[in-house]
Amino acid sequence: MIKGKVWKFGDDVNTDVIYPGKYLSITADPVEMAKHSFETVHPNFIKEAKPGDIVVGGKFFGCGSSREQAVTCLKHFGIKAIIAESFARIYYRNAINLGLPILVCKGISSKVNQGDIVDIEFETGKIKNTTTGEELQATPLPAFIMEIINTGGLIPYLRQTAKK
Amino acid sequence: MTLAEKILARAGGKKIVAPGEIVTAKVDVAMSHENADVVLKAFREIGLKKVWASEKIVILFDHRIPAESERTAATHKRVREFVAEQGITHFYDMKLGICHQVLPEKGHSIPGQLLVGTDSHTTTHGAFGTFAAGIGGTEMAGVWATGEIWLRVPETIKIIVSGKFKKNVSAKDLILYIIGELGCDGADYKSVEFCGPTMDDMTIAGRMVLSNLSMEMGAKVAFCPVDKKTIEYVSSRNTNKSGTPTPLWRRIEIIKPDADASYEKVLEFDVSELEPQVACPHAVDNVKPVKEVKGLKIHQALLGSCTNGRLEDLASAAEILENKKVAESVRMLVIPASREIYLEAMKAGYLETFIKAGALILNPGCGPCLGGHQGLLAAGEVCISTTNRNFQARMGSPESFIYLASPATVAASAIKGEIAEAHE
């Protein structure tokens, strides 16, 4: 179970907005990447968001560049999960591969507000907005994807498989 | 089966696949640029000594060349060391240009093959009938380790294009128009197949524009027809000077979707009456005819990128700029997509035309497109650009504005100092 405060964004949030291109030369320091999350367009995020928070997006979250820093920065900021109406495919895969829980939930935009507290049962996709009491159903992930995320991402997963 | 289904069936070792199915596919080409640094770090964490196939990995630098910072210089250095250690056969350093132009030039983009690249615009290679999709760095580390990747078989949208373009209207205007119609997620997770009489007439360079920008409507892969033109191009790139096949040579053959292939949607576009289009800030699907925004003052005009830095793009702009001057208030940047194009443009006299007109010629590479260096924008500035993204803060200040258009529109606008139609 993941419980956290919602940071809400709109539709079509692109990876340039999540992680600006000028910081792409940072390739190896996730702590530094985290400091630039949403920096140019939503500067209050880094100031006010807290580790343990949850990011909620509208449709097509994470569109644009394949840069996985746009997932790494949020993961190392301490964001516990990302939920959106839909995702751009590369962003979705990057989150899985980096072990950051990610769920598609139709209707989430209209059912949660900035600052609401939500409970997420990742395995079943059940989401409860504890602020309003409303319940939502996200699409649960296939078993093999759950396994990658639960192992901590593709690298630990491959390390484990290599050992077997 | 559609093209995507056929290729994934082959790469996944299956007779037949259907949309929605997950296949574990064998990768033919694995491409990375500067972010090979992210990949190699993840690869080392897996704990393997050697990559799965050093001859199937292609690495080059294009995003920040020459190094704009000490940090990037260190990135380049680490990647070079990794390349030497692993004996990566196809490494082009920063010498040749942008990955999506260089890979076809060097014979890596082959019909029917599976190519993955750590760059979203990897869809470009679909212009050659390659199943080419973008992935992230960690996922690429998995490919380097195993040579395999899981992929969901995508539904396919068929786009039939007919009609003849008007003068100074090109593939860029068509794809911007389509993105405007379908929306930025109109093809999310989908395969796109372009076909129809206009496609048969279209040059390889034009087809690459369509496949490249299909990413901006979310496409996973975007195919152009594989025909005689494709085979001629690809074959000519797969022999060395003596005419013998390079190590990359494989059987190159025409691959077509089956006549009874099943499509999620079939869309038709007639380009006969199409006018020059522009994508307005801050979204690629915010598309309008150029005439609706003409007169808007610009500060920078950018000609280049993996979208529109090819010879015919430079030719189209040079024709308009011949014996003309870029407006005093505008800085125009010209970035050929590759060294080969740079040389050809030099021989054809285009570079001289640009220099005489007052433009700056920059080295082949991504230039300022992704906001790393070489021509960023200050608050309040407007850039008209042949690149592929106009997101807020993409090319500098969050208070700057990027308009995406064709090479002809960019050239005409540079002369007027404001957004202008090429035929004016």
Coordinates of C-alpha atoms in Angstrom, one line a residue:
Chain A
M1 CA 0.0 0.0 0.0
I2 CA 1.3 3.4 -0.9
K3 CA -0.2 6.5 0.8
G4 CA 0.7 10.0 -0.1
K5 CA -0.2 13.6 -0.8
V6 CA -1.1 14.5 -4.4
W7 CA 0.8 16.8 -6.7
K8 CA -1.5 17.4 -9.5
F9 CA -0.6 18.3 -13.1
G10 CA -2.6 18.8 -16.3
D11 CA -2.6 17.1 -19.7
D12 CA 0.4 16.5 -22.0
V13 CA 3.1 17.2 -19.4
N14 CA 6.2 16.7 -21.4
T15 CA 9.7 15.5 -20.3
D16 CA 11.2 18.9 -21.1
V17 CA 8.9 20.3 -18.4
I18 CA 9.7 17.5 -16.0
Y19 CA 13.4 17.6 -16.6
P20 CA 14.9 20.4 -18.7
G21 CA 17.2 19.6 -21.5
K22 CA 19.9 21.9 -20.1
Y23 CA 20.5 19.4 -17.4
L24 CA 20.9 16.4 -19.6
S25 CA 24.7 16.6 -19.2
I26 CA 24.0 15.3 -15.6
T27 CA 24.1 11.5 -16.3
A28 CA 25.2 9.9 -13.1
D29 CA 24.1 11.9 -10.1
P30 CA 20.4 11.2 -9.3
V31 CA 20.4 13.5 -6.2
E32 CA 21.4 16.4 -8.4
M33 CA 18.8 15.4 -11.0
A34 CA 16.1 15.5 -8.3
K35 CA 16.9 19.1 -7.6
H36 CA 15.8 20.1 -11.1
S37 CA 12.4 18.3 -11.2
F38 CA 9.8 20.5 -12.9
E39 CA 12.3 23.4 -12.3
T40 CA 11.6 25.8 -15.1
V41 CA 7.9 25.6 -15.5
H42 CA 6.6 24.6 -12.0
P43 CA 9.4 26.0 -9.7
N44 CA 7.2 25.6 -6.6
F45 CA 7.4 21.8 -6.9
I46 CA 11.0 21.5 -5.7
K47 CA 10.3 24.0 -2.9
E48 CA 7.0 22.5 -1.6
A49 CA 6.8 18.9 -2.6
K50 CA 7.9 16.3 0.0
P51 CA 9.4 12.8 -0.3
G52 CA 6.5 10.4 -0.2
D53 CA 4.2 12.6 -2.3
I54 CA 2.4 11.2 -5.4
V55 CA 2.3 12.7 -8.8
V56 CA -1.0 12.7 -10.7
G57 CA -1.1 13.7 -14.3
G58 CA -3.8 14.1 -16.9
K59 CA -3.6 12.5 -20.3
F60 CA -0.4 11.6 -22.1
F61 CA 1.9 12.3 -19.1
G62 CA 5.6 12.2 -20.0
C63 CA 5.3 12.9 -23.7
G64 CA 8.4 14.0 -25.7
S65 CA 11.9 13.0 -25.2
S66 CA 13.1 9.5 -24.2
R67 CA 15.3 11.0 -21.4
E68 CA 14.9 8.8 -18.4
Q69 CA 16.2 11.5 -16.2
A70 CA 12.6 12.6 -16.2
V71 CA 11.8 9.5 -14.2
T72 CA 15.0 9.3 -12.2
C73 CA 14.6 12.9 -10.9
L74 CA 11.2 12.2 -9.5
K75 CA 12.2 8.8 -8.1
H76 CA 15.1 10.3 -6.3
F77 CA 13.1 13.2 -5.1
G78 CA 11.1 10.6 -3.2
I79 CA 8.0 10.5 -5.3
K80 CA 6.3 7.2 -4.5
A81 CA 4.0 6.7 -7.5
I82 CA 2.8 8.3 -10.7
I83 CA -0.8 8.0 -11.7
A84 CA -2.3 9.5 -14.9
E85 CA -5.2 9.2 -17.3
S86 CA -2.6 7.9 -19.9
F87 CA 1.1 8.0 -20.5
A88 CA 3.5 8.4 -23.4
R89 CA 4.9 4.9 -24.0
I90 CA 8.6 5.6 -23.4
Y91 CA 7.9 7.4 -20.1
Y92 CA 5.8 4.5 -19.0
R93 CA 8.5 2.0 -19.8
N94 CA 11.2 4.1 -18.2
A95 CA 9.2 4.2 -14.9
I96 CA 8.8 0.4 -14.9
N97 CA 12.5 -0.1 -15.7
L98 CA 13.5 2.3 -12.9
G99 CA 11.2 0.6 -10.5
L100 CA 8.9 3.6 -9.9
P101 CA 5.2 2.4 -9.5
I102 CA 3.1 3.8 -12.3
L103 CA -0.6 3.3 -13.0
V104 CA -3.1 4.3 -15.6
C105 CA -6.4 5.4 -14.0
K106 CA -9.1 6.8 -16.2
G107 CA -11.0 9.6 -14.4
I108 CA -8.2 10.4 -11.9
S109 CA -8.0 14.0 -13.0
S110 CA -11.5 14.8 -12.0
K111 CA -11.5 12.8 -8.8
V112 CA -8.4 14.1 -7.0
N113 CA -7.3 17.6 -6.2
Q114 CA -3.9 19.1 -5.4
G115 CA -3.1 18.2 -1.8
D116 CA -5.5 15.3 -1.4
I117 CA -4.3 12.2 0.3
V118 CA -4.6 9.0 -1.6
D119 CA -4.2 5.3 -0.8
I120 CA -3.0 3.1 -3.6
E121 CA -3.2 -0.7 -3.6
F122 CA -0.7 -1.2 -6.3
E123 CA -1.3 -4.9 -6.9
T124 CA -5.0 -4.5 -7.5
G125 CA -5.1 -1.0 -8.8
K126 CA -7.5 0.2 -6.1
I127 CA -7.1 3.8 -5.3
K128 CA -8.9 5.7 -2.5
N129 CA -9.0 9.4 -2.2
T130 CA -9.0 9.6 1.6
T131 CA -9.7 13.3 1.5
T132 CA -13.0 12.9 -0.3
G133 CA -13.7 9.2 0.4
E134 CA -14.0 8.5 -3.3
E135 CA -12.7 5.2 -4.8
L136 CA -11.2 4.7 -8.2
Q137 CA -10.0 1.7 -10.1
A138 CA -6.7 1.9 -12.0
T139 CA -5.6 -0.7 -14.6
P140 CA -3.5 -3.3 -12.7
L141 CA -0.1 -4.1 -14.3
P142 CA 0.6 -7.5 -15.9
A143 CA 2.4 -9.9 -13.5
F144 CA 5.8 -9.7 -15.3
I145 CA 5.8 -5.9 -15.1
M146 CA 4.8 -6.1 -11.4
E147 CA 7.8 -8.4 -10.9
I148 CA 10.2 -5.9 -12.5
I149 CA 8.9 -3.0 -10.4
N150 CA 8.8 -5.0 -7.2
T151 CA 12.4 -6.1 -7.7
G152 CA 13.3 -2.4 -7.9
G153 CA 13.6 -2.1 -11.7
L154 CA 15.1 -3.7 -14.7
I155 CA 18.7 -3.7 -13.5
P156 CA 18.1 -5.6 -10.2
Y157 CA 15.7 -7.8 -12.1
L158 CA 18.3 -8.7 -14.7
R159 CA 20.9 -9.2 -11.9
Q160 CA 18.6 -11.6 -10.2
T161 CA 17.9 -13.4 -13.5
A162 CA 21.6 -13.7 -14.3
K163 CA 22.2 -15.3 -10.9
K164 CA 19.5 -18.0 -11.5
Chain B
M1 CA -0.4 -8.8 -40.9
T2 CA 0.7 -5.1 -40.9
L3 CA 4.3 -4.1 -41.2
A4 CA 4.7 -3.8 -37.4
E5 CA 3.1 -7.2 -36.9
K6 CA 5.2 -8.9 -39.5
I7 CA 8.5 -7.5 -38.1
L8 CA 7.6 -8.3 -34.5
A9 CA 6.5 -11.8 -35.5
R10 CA 9.9 -12.4 -37.2
A11 CA 11.9 -10.8 -34.4
G12 CA 9.9 -12.6 -31.8
G13 CA 10.3 -16.0 -33.5
K14 CA 6.5 -16.4 -34.1
K15 CA 4.5 -17.2 -37.2
I16 CA 1.8 -14.7 -36.4
V17 CA 1.2 -12.0 -33.8
A18 CA -1.8 -9.7 -33.0
P19 CA -2.1 -6.3 -31.5
G20 CA -2.0 -6.3 -27.7
E21 CA 0.3 -9.4 -27.6
I22 CA 3.6 -9.0 -25.8
V23 CA 6.6 -10.5 -27.6
T24 CA 10.2 -10.9 -26.5
A25 CA 12.0 -9.7 -29.6
K26 CA 15.6 -10.0 -30.8
V27 CA 17.1 -6.6 -31.5
D28 CA 19.1 -6.1 -34.8
V29 CA 20.5 -2.6 -34.1
A30 CA 20.9 -0.8 -30.7
M31 CA 21.6 2.9 -31.1
S32 CA 22.7 5.4 -28.5
H33 CA 24.2 8.9 -28.4
E34 CA 25.5 10.9 -25.4
N35 CA 23.1 9.0 -23.2
A36 CA 25.2 5.9 -23.8
D37 CA 26.7 7.3 -20.6
V38 CA 23.5 6.6 -18.8
V39 CA 23.3 3.2 -20.5
L40 CA 26.8 2.1 -19.6
K41 CA 26.4 3.0 -16.0
A42 CA 23.2 0.8 -15.8
F43 CA 25.0 -1.9 -17.8
R44 CA 27.8 -2.0 -15.3
E45 CA 25.3 -2.4 -12.5
I46 CA 24.0 -5.6 -14.0
G47 CA 27.5 -7.0 -13.5
L48 CA 28.1 -8.5 -16.9
K49 CA 31.6 -8.2 -18.5
K50 CA 30.6 -8.1 -22.2
V51 CA 27.8 -6.7 -24.2
W52 CA 25.7 -9.2 -26.1
A53 CA 26.9 -8.2 -29.6
S54 CA 29.5 -5.5 -30.1
E55 CA 28.7 -5.3 -33.8
K56 CA 25.0 -4.6 -33.3
I57 CA 25.5 -1.5 -31.1
V58 CA 25.9 1.9 -32.8
I59 CA 27.1 4.8 -30.8
L60 CA 27.8 8.4 -31.8
F61 CA 27.6 11.9 -30.2
D62 CA 25.3 14.5 -31.6
H63 CA 23.4 16.2 -28.7
R64 CA 26.1 18.4 -27.3
I65 CA 29.0 18.6 -29.8
P66 CA 31.7 19.8 -29.5
A67 CA 31.4 19.4 -25.7
E68 CA 29.7 22.5 -24.3
S69 CA 30.9 21.8 -20.7
E70 CA 33.5 19.9 -18.8
R71 CA 30.7 17.6 -17.7
T72 CA 29.8 16.7 -21.3
A73 CA 33.5 16.3 -22.1
A74 CA 33.7 13.7 -19.3
T75 CA 30.6 12.0 -20.7
H76 CA 32.2 11.7 -24.1
K77 CA 35.4 10.4 -22.6
R78 CA 33.6 7.7 -20.5
V79 CA 31.7 6.5 -23.5
R80 CA 34.9 6.4 -25.7
E81 CA 36.6 4.3 -23.0
F82 CA 33.6 1.9 -22.9
V83 CA 33.5 1.6 -26.7
A84 CA 37.2 0.7 -26.7
E85 CA 36.9 -1.7 -23.8
Q86 CA 33.9 -3.5 -25.4
G87 CA 35.2 -3.4 -29.0
I88 CA 32.0 -1.6 -30.2
T89 CA 32.4 -1.8 -34.0
H90 CA 30.2 1.1 -35.1
F91 CA 31.3 4.2 -33.2
Y92 CA 31.3 7.5 -35.0
D93 CA 32.3 9.9 -32.2
M94 CA 31.1 13.4 -33.0
K95 CA 32.4 13.4 -36.5
L96 CA 29.4 12.5 -38.7
G97 CA 26.3 14.3 -37.5
I98 CA 22.9 13.5 -36.1
C99 CA 22.1 9.8 -35.3
H100 CA 18.9 9.7 -37.3
Q101 CA 20.7 10.9 -40.4
V102 CA 24.0 9.1 -39.9
L103 CA 22.5 5.6 -39.2
P104 CA 20.8 5.5 -42.6
E105 CA 23.9 6.9 -44.3
K106 CA 26.0 4.2 -42.8
G107 CA 23.6 1.5 -43.7
H108 CA 22.2 0.6 -40.3
S109 CA 18.5 1.3 -41.1
I110 CA 17.3 -1.8 -42.9
P111 CA 13.8 -2.8 -44.0
G112 CA 12.2 -5.5 -41.8
Q113 CA 14.7 -5.1 -39.0
L114 CA 14.2 -4.2 -35.4
L115 CA 16.1 -1.1 -34.3
V116 CA 15.9 0.5 -30.8
G117 CA 17.5 3.8 -29.9
T118 CA 17.8 5.8 -26.8
D119 CA 16.2 8.8 -28.5
S120 CA 12.5 9.4 -29.0
H121 CA 12.9 10.4 -32.7
T122 CA 14.1 6.9 -33.5
T123 CA 10.8 6.5 -35.3
T124 CA 12.7 8.3 -38.2
H125 CA 14.1 4.9 -39.4
G126 CA 10.6 3.7 -40.1
A127 CA 11.1 5.7 -43.3
F128 CA 13.2 2.7 -44.5
G129 CA 10.7 0.0 -43.3
T130 CA 12.6 -0.5 -40.1
F131 CA 10.6 -1.2 -36.9
A132 CA 12.4 1.6 -35.1
A133 CA 11.3 2.7 -31.6
G134 CA 12.7 4.9 -28.9
I135 CA 13.5 3.5 -25.4
G136 CA 15.2 4.8 -22.2
G137 CA 18.7 4.3 -21.1
T138 CA 18.1 1.6 -18.5
E139 CA 16.1 -0.4 -20.9
M140 CA 19.0 -0.1 -23.4
A141 CA 21.3 -1.5 -20.8
G142 CA 19.0 -4.6 -20.7
V143 CA 19.3 -4.8 -24.5
W144 CA 23.1 -4.5 -24.3
A145 CA 23.0 -7.4 -21.8
T146 CA 20.5 -9.7 -23.5
G147 CA 19.9 -8.6 -27.1
E148 CA 16.2 -8.8 -26.4
I149 CA 13.4 -6.5 -25.5
W150 CA 9.7 -7.0 -24.6
L151 CA 7.4 -5.1 -26.9
R152 CA 3.6 -4.9 -27.1
V153 CA 2.4 -5.5 -30.6
P154 CA 0.9 -2.1 -31.6
E155 CA -2.4 -1.5 -33.4
T156 CA -1.8 0.2 -36.8
I157 CA -3.2 3.4 -38.2
K158 CA -3.0 3.5 -42.0
I159 CA -2.6 7.0 -43.5
I160 CA -3.2 7.2 -47.2
V161 CA -1.7 10.4 -48.8
S162 CA -2.7 11.6 -52.3
G163 CA -2.2 14.7 -54.4
K164 CA 0.7 16.8 -55.4
F165 CA 2.2 19.4 -53.1
K166 CA 2.0 23.1 -54.1
K167 CA 5.3 25.0 -54.5
N168 CA 7.0 25.5 -51.2
V169 CA 4.7 23.1 -49.4
S170 CA 6.4 19.9 -48.2
A171 CA 6.3 16.8 -46.1
K172 CA 6.8 19.0 -43.0
D173 CA 3.6 20.9 -43.7
L174 CA 1.8 17.6 -44.2
I175 CA 2.9 16.0 -41.0
L176 CA 2.3 19.2 -39.0
Y177 CA -1.2 19.3 -40.4
I178 CA -1.8 15.6 -39.5
I179 CA -0.5 16.1 -36.0
G180 CA -2.9 19.1 -35.7
E181 CA -5.8 16.9 -36.8
L182 CA -4.9 13.8 -34.7
G183 CA -3.5 15.5 -31.6
C184 CA -0.2 15.0 -29.7
D185 CA -1.4 11.6 -28.5
G186 CA -3.4 10.7 -31.6
A187 CA -1.1 7.7 -32.3
D188 CA 0.1 7.0 -28.7
Y189 CA 1.4 3.4 -28.6
K190 CA 0.4 2.9 -32.3
S191 CA 2.2 2.0 -35.4
V192 CA 1.6 4.3 -38.3
E193 CA 1.8 3.2 -42.0
F194 CA 2.0 6.0 -44.6
C195 CA 1.0 5.0 -48.1
G196 CA -0.6 6.3 -51.3
P197 CA 0.5 7.9 -54.5
T198 CA 2.1 10.9 -52.8
M199 CA 4.3 8.6 -50.8
D200 CA 5.4 6.8 -53.9
D201 CA 6.6 10.1 -55.3
M202 CA 8.1 11.4 -52.1
T203 CA 11.9 11.5 -51.7
I204 CA 13.6 9.5 -49.0
A205 CA 14.3 12.8 -47.2
G206 CA 10.6 13.7 -47.2
R207 CA 9.6 10.3 -45.9
M208 CA 12.1 10.7 -43.1
V209 CA 10.3 13.9 -42.1
L210 CA 7.0 12.0 -41.7
S211 CA 8.4 9.1 -39.8
N212 CA 10.5 11.5 -37.6
L213 CA 7.6 13.8 -36.6
S214 CA 5.1 10.9 -36.1
M215 CA 6.7 10.7 -32.7
E216 CA 5.0 14.0 -32.0
M217 CA 1.6 12.3 -32.2
G218 CA 2.9 9.6 -29.9
A219 CA 3.6 6.9 -32.5
K220 CA 5.7 3.9 -31.4
V221 CA 6.8 3.3 -34.9
A222 CA 6.0 5.0 -38.2
F223 CA 6.6 3.3 -41.6
C224 CA 6.8 4.6 -45.1
P225 CA 6.4 2.3 -48.0
V226 CA 9.4 0.1 -48.9
D227 CA 9.8 0.4 -52.6
K228 CA 12.5 0.5 -55.3
K229 CA 13.7 3.9 -54.0
T230 CA 14.2 2.5 -50.5
I231 CA 16.0 -0.5 -51.8
E232 CA 18.3 1.6 -53.9
Y233 CA 19.1 3.9 -51.0
V234 CA 19.7 1.1 -48.5
S235 CA 21.7 -1.1 -50.9
S236 CA 24.0 1.8 -51.9
R237 CA 24.7 2.4 -48.2
N238 CA 25.6 -1.2 -47.5
T239 CA 28.6 -1.6 -49.6
N240 CA 32.1 -0.2 -49.0
K241 CA 34.1 1.7 -51.7
S242 CA 35.1 -1.5 -53.5
G243 CA 31.5 -2.6 -53.7
T244 CA 31.8 -5.5 -51.3
P245 CA 29.2 -5.8 -48.5
T246 CA 30.1 -4.3 -45.2
P247 CA 29.7 -6.4 -42.0
L248 CA 26.3 -4.9 -41.7
W249 CA 25.1 -6.3 -44.9
R250 CA 22.1 -8.4 -44.7
R251 CA 19.6 -9.5 -47.3
I252 CA 17.7 -6.3 -48.2
E253 CA 14.3 -7.0 -49.6
I254 CA 11.0 -5.3 -50.1
I255 CA 8.6 -5.8 -47.2
K256 CA 4.9 -4.9 -47.5
P257 CA 1.9 -5.3 -45.3
D258 CA -0.4 -8.1 -46.3
A259 CA -3.4 -7.2 -48.4
D260 CA -5.7 -8.4 -45.7
A261 CA -3.9 -6.7 -42.8
S262 CA -6.2 -5.3 -40.2
Y263 CA -6.0 -1.6 -39.3
E264 CA -7.4 0.2 -36.3
K265 CA -8.1 3.2 -38.5
V266 CA -7.6 4.3 -42.1
L267 CA -7.2 8.0 -42.7
E268 CA -6.9 9.8 -46.0
F269 CA -5.2 13.2 -46.7
D270 CA -5.1 15.0 -50.0
V271 CA -2.2 17.5 -50.1
S272 CA -3.2 19.3 -53.3
E273 CA -4.7 22.3 -51.5
L274 CA -2.5 22.0 -48.4
E275 CA -1.0 25.4 -47.4
P276 CA 2.2 26.0 -45.3
Q277 CA 1.6 25.0 -41.7
V278 CA 3.1 26.1 -38.4
A279 CA 3.0 24.6 -34.9
C280 CA 2.6 27.4 -32.4
P281 CA 3.8 27.5 -28.8
H282 CA 3.9 25.5 -26.7
A283 CA 2.6 22.3 -28.3
V284 CA 3.3 20.5 -31.5
D285 CA -0.4 19.9 -32.1
N286 CA -1.2 23.6 -31.9
V287 CA -1.1 23.8 -35.7
K288 CA -2.3 26.7 -37.8
P289 CA -1.8 27.8 -41.5
V290 CA 1.2 30.1 -41.7
K291 CA -1.1 32.9 -43.0
E292 CA -2.9 33.0 -39.6
V293 CA 0.3 33.9 -37.7
K294 CA 2.2 35.8 -40.4
G295 CA 3.6 39.1 -39.4
L296 CA 4.7 37.9 -36.0
K297 CA 8.2 39.3 -35.2
I298 CA 11.0 36.7 -34.9
H299 CA 14.5 36.9 -33.4
Q300 CA 16.0 33.6 -34.4
A301 CA 15.5 31.3 -37.5
L302 CA 16.8 27.8 -37.2
L303 CA 17.3 25.5 -40.2
G304 CA 18.4 22.0 -39.3
S305 CA 17.8 19.0 -37.0
C306 CA 16.9 15.3 -37.5
T307 CA 13.6 16.6 -38.9
N308 CA 14.8 19.0 -41.6
G309 CA 18.5 19.2 -41.9
R310 CA 18.8 17.2 -45.1
L311 CA 20.1 18.4 -48.5
E312 CA 16.7 19.0 -50.0
D313 CA 15.8 21.1 -46.9
L314 CA 18.9 23.2 -47.3
A315 CA 18.2 23.5 -51.1
S316 CA 14.7 24.7 -50.5
A317 CA 15.9 27.4 -48.1
A318 CA 18.8 28.3 -50.3
E319 CA 16.5 28.9 -53.3
I320 CA 14.6 31.4 -51.2
L321 CA 17.7 33.1 -49.7
E322 CA 19.6 33.3 -53.0
N323 CA 20.7 37.0 -53.4
K324 CA 18.6 38.0 -50.4
K325 CA 19.6 39.1 -46.8
V326 CA 18.5 37.8 -43.5
A327 CA 16.8 40.7 -41.7
E328 CA 19.1 42.7 -39.5
S329 CA 17.0 41.9 -36.4
V330 CA 17.3 38.1 -37.0
R331 CA 20.1 35.6 -36.4
M332 CA 19.7 32.7 -38.7
L333 CA 21.4 29.4 -37.8
V334 CA 22.0 26.6 -40.3
I335 CA 22.9 23.2 -39.1
P336 CA 23.3 20.4 -41.8
A337 CA 22.2 17.1 -40.3
S338 CA 25.4 15.3 -41.3
R339 CA 28.9 15.8 -42.5
E340 CA 27.9 14.2 -45.8
I341 CA 25.1 16.7 -46.2
Y342 CA 27.4 19.5 -45.1
L343 CA 29.8 18.6 -47.9
E344 CA 27.1 18.2 -50.5
A345 CA 25.6 21.6 -49.5
M346 CA 29.0 23.1 -49.9
K347 CA 29.5 21.7 -53.4
A348 CA 26.0 22.8 -54.4
G349 CA 26.8 26.4 -53.3
Y350 CA 24.0 26.4 -50.6
L351 CA 26.4 27.2 -47.8
E352 CA 27.7 30.2 -49.8
T353 CA 24.2 31.4 -50.3
F354 CA 23.5 31.1 -46.5
I355 CA 26.7 32.9 -45.5
K356 CA 26.2 35.7 -48.0
A357 CA 22.7 36.1 -46.7
G358 CA 24.1 36.6 -43.2
A359 CA 23.4 33.2 -41.7
L360 CA 25.7 31.3 -39.3
I361 CA 26.6 27.8 -40.3
L362 CA 27.1 25.5 -37.3
N363 CA 28.6 22.0 -37.2
P364 CA 26.4 19.0 -37.9
G365 CA 24.6 17.9 -34.8
C366 CA 21.4 18.6 -32.8
G367 CA 22.3 22.3 -32.2
P368 CA 20.0 24.2 -29.9
C369 CA 17.0 22.0 -30.6
L370 CA 16.9 20.5 -27.1
G371 CA 18.2 23.5 -25.2
G372 CA 21.7 22.3 -24.5
H373 CA 23.8 25.0 -26.3
Q374 CA 24.4 26.8 -29.6
G375 CA 21.7 29.4 -29.8
L376 CA 19.3 29.5 -26.8
L377 CA 16.6 32.0 -26.4
A378 CA 16.1 34.8 -24.0
A379 CA 12.8 35.7 -22.3
G380 CA 10.4 37.3 -24.8
E381 CA 12.3 36.0 -27.9
V382 CA 10.6 34.1 -30.7
C383 CA 12.3 31.4 -32.9
I384 CA 11.0 30.0 -36.1
S385 CA 12.5 26.6 -36.5
T386 CA 12.5 23.5 -38.7
T387 CA 13.0 21.3 -35.6
N388 CA 10.5 19.0 -33.9
R389 CA 9.5 20.3 -30.5
N390 CA 8.2 23.7 -29.4
F391 CA 7.6 22.8 -25.7
Q392 CA 7.9 25.6 -23.1
A393 CA 11.5 26.2 -22.2
R394 CA 12.7 23.6 -24.7
M395 CA 15.2 26.0 -26.3
G396 CA 16.0 28.3 -23.4
S397 CA 13.9 30.7 -21.4
P398 CA 10.4 29.5 -20.2
E399 CA 9.3 32.9 -21.6
S400 CA 10.5 32.3 -25.1
F401 CA 8.4 31.0 -28.0
I402 CA 9.1 28.4 -30.7
Y403 CA 7.2 28.1 -33.9
L404 CA 7.8 24.9 -36.0
A405 CA 7.6 25.1 -39.7
S406 CA 9.2 24.0 -43.0
P407 CA 12.6 25.0 -44.3
A408 CA 10.9 27.2 -46.9
T409 CA 8.8 29.0 -44.3
V410 CA 11.8 29.5 -42.0
A411 CA 13.9 31.0 -44.9
A412 CA 11.1 33.3 -46.0
S413 CA 10.6 34.4 -42.3
A414 CA 14.3 35.0 -41.8
I415 CA 14.3 37.5 -44.7
K416 CA 11.2 39.4 -43.5
G417 CA 12.1 39.3 -39.8
E418 CA 8.6 38.0 -39.1
I419 CA 6.7 34.9 -39.8
A420 CA 6.0 34.8 -43.5
E421 CA 4.8 32.5 -46.3
A422 CA 7.4 31.4 -48.8
H423 CA 5.5 32.4 -51.9
E424 CA 5.0 36.0 -50.8

